[in-house]
Short mmCIF file of C-alpha atoms in Angstrom, two decimals:
data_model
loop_
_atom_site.label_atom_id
_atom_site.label_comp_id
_atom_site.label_asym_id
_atom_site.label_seq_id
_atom_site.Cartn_x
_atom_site.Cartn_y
_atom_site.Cartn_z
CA UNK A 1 139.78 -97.66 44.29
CA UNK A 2 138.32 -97.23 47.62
CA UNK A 3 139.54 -100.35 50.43
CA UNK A 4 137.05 -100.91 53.34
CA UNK A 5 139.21 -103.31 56.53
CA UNK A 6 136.88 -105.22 57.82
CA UNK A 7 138.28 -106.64 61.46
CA UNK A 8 136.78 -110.24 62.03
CA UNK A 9 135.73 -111.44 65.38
CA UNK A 10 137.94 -114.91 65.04
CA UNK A 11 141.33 -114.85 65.45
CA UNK A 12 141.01 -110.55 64.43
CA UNK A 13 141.79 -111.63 60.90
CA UNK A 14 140.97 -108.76 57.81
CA UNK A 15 138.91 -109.18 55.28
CA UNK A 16 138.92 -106.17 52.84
CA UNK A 17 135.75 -104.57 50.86
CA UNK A 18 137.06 -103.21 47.16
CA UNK A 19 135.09 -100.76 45.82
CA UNK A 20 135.29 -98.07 42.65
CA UNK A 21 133.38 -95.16 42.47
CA UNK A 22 130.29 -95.13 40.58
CA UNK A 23 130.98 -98.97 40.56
CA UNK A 24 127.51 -101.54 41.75
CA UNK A 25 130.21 -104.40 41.66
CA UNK A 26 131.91 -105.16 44.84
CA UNK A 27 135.38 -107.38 45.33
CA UNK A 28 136.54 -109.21 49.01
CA UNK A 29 140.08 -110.32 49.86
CA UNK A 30 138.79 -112.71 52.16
CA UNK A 31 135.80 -113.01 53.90
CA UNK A 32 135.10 -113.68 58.21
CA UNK A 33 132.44 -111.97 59.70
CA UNK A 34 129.81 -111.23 56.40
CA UNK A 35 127.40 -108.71 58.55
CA UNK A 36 129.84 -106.04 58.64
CA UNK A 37 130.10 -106.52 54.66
CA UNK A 38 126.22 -106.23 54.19
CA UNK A 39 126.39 -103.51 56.66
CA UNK A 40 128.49 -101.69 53.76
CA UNK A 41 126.65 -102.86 51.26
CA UNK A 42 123.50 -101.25 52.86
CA UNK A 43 124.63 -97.86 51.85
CA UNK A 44 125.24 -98.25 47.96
CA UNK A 45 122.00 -98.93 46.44
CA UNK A 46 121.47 -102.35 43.68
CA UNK A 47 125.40 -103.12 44.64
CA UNK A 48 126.42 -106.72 44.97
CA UNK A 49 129.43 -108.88 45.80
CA UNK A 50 131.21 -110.24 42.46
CA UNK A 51 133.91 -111.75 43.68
CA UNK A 52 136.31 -112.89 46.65
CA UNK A 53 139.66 -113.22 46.39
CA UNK A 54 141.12 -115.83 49.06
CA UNK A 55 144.67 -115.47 50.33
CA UNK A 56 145.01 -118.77 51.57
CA UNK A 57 142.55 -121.53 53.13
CA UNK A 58 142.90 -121.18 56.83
CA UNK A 59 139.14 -121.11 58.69
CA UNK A 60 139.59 -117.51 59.81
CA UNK A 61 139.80 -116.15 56.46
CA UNK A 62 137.10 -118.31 54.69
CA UNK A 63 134.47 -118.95 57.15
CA UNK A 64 131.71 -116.75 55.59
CA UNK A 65 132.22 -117.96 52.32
CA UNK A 66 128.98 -119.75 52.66
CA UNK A 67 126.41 -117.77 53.75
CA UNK A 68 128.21 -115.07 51.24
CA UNK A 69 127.40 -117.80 48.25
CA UNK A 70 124.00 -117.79 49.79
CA UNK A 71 123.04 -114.34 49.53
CA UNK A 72 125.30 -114.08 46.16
CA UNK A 73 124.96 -117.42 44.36
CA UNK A 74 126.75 -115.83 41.55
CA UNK A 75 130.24 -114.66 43.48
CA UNK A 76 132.85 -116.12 42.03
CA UNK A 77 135.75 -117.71 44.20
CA UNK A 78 139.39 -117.24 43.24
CA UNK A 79 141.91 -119.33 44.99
CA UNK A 80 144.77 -121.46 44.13
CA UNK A 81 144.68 -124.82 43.26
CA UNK A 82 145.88 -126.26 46.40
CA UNK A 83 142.99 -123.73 47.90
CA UNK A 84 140.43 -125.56 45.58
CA UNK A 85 141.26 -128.95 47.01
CA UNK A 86 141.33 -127.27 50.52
CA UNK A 87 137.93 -125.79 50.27
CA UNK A 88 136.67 -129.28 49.66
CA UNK A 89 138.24 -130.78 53.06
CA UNK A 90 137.72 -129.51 56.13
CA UNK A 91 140.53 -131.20 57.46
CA UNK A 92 142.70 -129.15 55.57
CA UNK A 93 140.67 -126.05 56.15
CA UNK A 94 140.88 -126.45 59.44
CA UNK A 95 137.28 -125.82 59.67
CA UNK A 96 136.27 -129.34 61.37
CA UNK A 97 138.60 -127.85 64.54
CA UNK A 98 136.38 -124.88 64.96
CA UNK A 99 132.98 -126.64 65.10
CA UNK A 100 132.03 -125.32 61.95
CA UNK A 101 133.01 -127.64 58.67
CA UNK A 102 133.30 -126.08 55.43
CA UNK A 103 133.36 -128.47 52.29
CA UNK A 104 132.83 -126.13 49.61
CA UNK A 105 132.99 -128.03 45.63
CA UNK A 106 131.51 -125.11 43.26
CA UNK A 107 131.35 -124.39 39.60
CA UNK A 108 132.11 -120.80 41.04
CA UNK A 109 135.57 -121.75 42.23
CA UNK A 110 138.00 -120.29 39.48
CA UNK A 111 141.92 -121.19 39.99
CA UNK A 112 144.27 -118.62 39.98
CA UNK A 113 147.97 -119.24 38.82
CA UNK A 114 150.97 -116.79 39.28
CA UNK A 115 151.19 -114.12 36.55
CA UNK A 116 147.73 -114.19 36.43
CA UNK A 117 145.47 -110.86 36.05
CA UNK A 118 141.92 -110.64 36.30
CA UNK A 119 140.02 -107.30 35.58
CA UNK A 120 137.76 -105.91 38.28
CA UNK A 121 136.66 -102.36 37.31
CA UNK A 122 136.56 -100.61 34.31
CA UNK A 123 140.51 -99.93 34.50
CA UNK A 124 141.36 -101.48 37.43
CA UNK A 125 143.31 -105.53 37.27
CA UNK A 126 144.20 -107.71 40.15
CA UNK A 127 148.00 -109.07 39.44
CA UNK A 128 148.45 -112.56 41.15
CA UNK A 129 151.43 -113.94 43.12
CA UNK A 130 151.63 -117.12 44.51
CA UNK A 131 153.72 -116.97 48.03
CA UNK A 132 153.29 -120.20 49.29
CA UNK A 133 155.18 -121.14 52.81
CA UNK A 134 152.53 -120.37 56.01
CA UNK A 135 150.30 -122.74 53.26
CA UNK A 136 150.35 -124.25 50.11
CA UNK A 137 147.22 -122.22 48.80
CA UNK A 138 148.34 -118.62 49.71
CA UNK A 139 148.35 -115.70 47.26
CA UNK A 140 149.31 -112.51 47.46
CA UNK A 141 147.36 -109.83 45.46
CA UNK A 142 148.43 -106.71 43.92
CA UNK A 143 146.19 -104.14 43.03
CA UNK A 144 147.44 -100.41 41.45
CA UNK A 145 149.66 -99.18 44.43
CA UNK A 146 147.96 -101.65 47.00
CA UNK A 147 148.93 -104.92 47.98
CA UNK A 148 147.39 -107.59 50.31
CA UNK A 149 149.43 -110.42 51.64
CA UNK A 150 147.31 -112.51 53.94
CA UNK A 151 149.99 -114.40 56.68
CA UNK A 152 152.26 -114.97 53.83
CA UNK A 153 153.89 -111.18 55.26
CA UNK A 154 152.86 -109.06 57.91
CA UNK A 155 155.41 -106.53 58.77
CA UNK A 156 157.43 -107.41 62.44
CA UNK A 157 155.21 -110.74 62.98
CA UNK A 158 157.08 -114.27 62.04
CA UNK A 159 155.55 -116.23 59.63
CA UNK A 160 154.00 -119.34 60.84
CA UNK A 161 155.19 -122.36 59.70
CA UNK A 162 154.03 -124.96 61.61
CA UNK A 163 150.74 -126.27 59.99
CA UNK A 164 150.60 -129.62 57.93
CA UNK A 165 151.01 -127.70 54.89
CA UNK A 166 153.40 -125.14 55.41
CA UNK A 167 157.18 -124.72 54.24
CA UNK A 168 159.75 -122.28 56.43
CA UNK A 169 161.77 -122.64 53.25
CA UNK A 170 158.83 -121.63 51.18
CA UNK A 171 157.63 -119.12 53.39
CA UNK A 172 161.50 -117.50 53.56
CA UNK A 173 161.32 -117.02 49.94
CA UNK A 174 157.47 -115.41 49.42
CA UNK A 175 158.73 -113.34 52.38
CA UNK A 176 161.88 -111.76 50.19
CA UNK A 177 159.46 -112.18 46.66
CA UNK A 178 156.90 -109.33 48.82
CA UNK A 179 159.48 -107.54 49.98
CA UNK A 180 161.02 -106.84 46.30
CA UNK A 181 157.32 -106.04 45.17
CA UNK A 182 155.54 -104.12 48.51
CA UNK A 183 158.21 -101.09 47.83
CA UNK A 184 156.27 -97.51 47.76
CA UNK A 185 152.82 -99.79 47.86
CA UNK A 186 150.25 -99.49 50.53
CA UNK A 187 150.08 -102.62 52.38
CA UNK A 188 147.70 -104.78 53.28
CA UNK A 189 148.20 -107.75 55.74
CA UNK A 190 145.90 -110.62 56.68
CA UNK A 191 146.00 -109.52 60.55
CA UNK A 192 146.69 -106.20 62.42
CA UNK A 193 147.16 -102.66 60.84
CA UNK A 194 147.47 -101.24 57.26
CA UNK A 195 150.22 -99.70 56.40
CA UNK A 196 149.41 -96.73 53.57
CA UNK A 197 152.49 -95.36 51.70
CA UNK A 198 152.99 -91.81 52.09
CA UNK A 199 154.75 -91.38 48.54
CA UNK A 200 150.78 -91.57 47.11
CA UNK A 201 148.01 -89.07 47.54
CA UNK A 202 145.75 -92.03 47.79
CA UNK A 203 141.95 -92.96 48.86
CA UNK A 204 143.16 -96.34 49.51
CA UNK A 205 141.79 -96.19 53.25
CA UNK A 206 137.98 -95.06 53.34
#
């Protein structure tokens, strides 16, 4: 599986394009700026967007998600439960603060639950781990030797715990659960660098 960072222009959050070879469907974790995503798409002919992946409801990691719906009225959502209820209020999206409200209610939403595992590619699943702490609707996603955390870890940067809906107590323990999970796995973070593991010969990082 082939992982495209995309770099978005608020708050430099990541979004990440998920891609197999040979594959038409494509997979987000997260979704900012959507050009840069249909700039990708642009090179692989008849492909589409099947799904995003949210690793928690915060604006800067869920503020394309609908102009995305509008060009792919059939992506599905994943997101927690909490993350359902958040995409319906942009209070606790955070999206009224930025000038730009989101209220998203969608038969597309689907709720994801730790343990969970949801097939992508022909042999490829997405394992699900709720890490709740910077915010009740964050998940952390593990795919083959990758991993993508959101702000629930990113390595040498504190967690923040100071919205309405986060826990430090929470956010301590999703800290340690990643920790005991990310060894030898290529990391991905919801801001700054990726971190690839050098134990793999991997494509992880087009």
């Amino acid at each position: 599986m082939r992982v495209f960072q995309v770099i978005n222009s608020v708050f430099t959050s990541n979004s990440y394009i998920l891609r197999e070879e040979n594959e038409l469907k494509i997979y987000l974790i997260d979704i900012g700026d959507v050009d840069p995503v249909l700039d990708y798409l642009t090179d692989i002919s008849m492909a589409k967007v099947e799904g995003v992946f949210f690793t928690h409801i915060h604006y800067d990691h869920i503020y394309g998600i609908c102009r995305l719906l509008e060009l792919y009225p059939e992506c599905l959502v994943y997101t927690s439960s909490f993350g359902k209820e958040a995409l319906a209020s942009d209070r606790k999206n955070f999206s009224r603060y930025h000038g730009d409200p989101i209220v998203l209610n969608s038969d597309n939403i689907k709720i994801l639950r730790n343990g969970d595992r949801v097939k992508l590619f022909q042999d490829t699943m997405i394992e699900i781990f709720e890490t709740p702490g910077h915010d009740k609707s964050c998940l952390t996603y593990k795919i083959g030797n990758n991993l993508f955390t959101g702000d629930s870890y990113i390595p040498g940067v504190k967690v923040i715990t100071s919205f309405p809906n986060s826990n430090k107590e929470d956010a301590e323990l999703s800290k340690q659960k990643i920790l005991s999970i990310s060894q030898s796995l290529n990391l991905f973070p919801g801001h700054g660098n990726s971190y690839i593991c050098l134990l793999y010969t991997s494509d992880a990082a087009d």
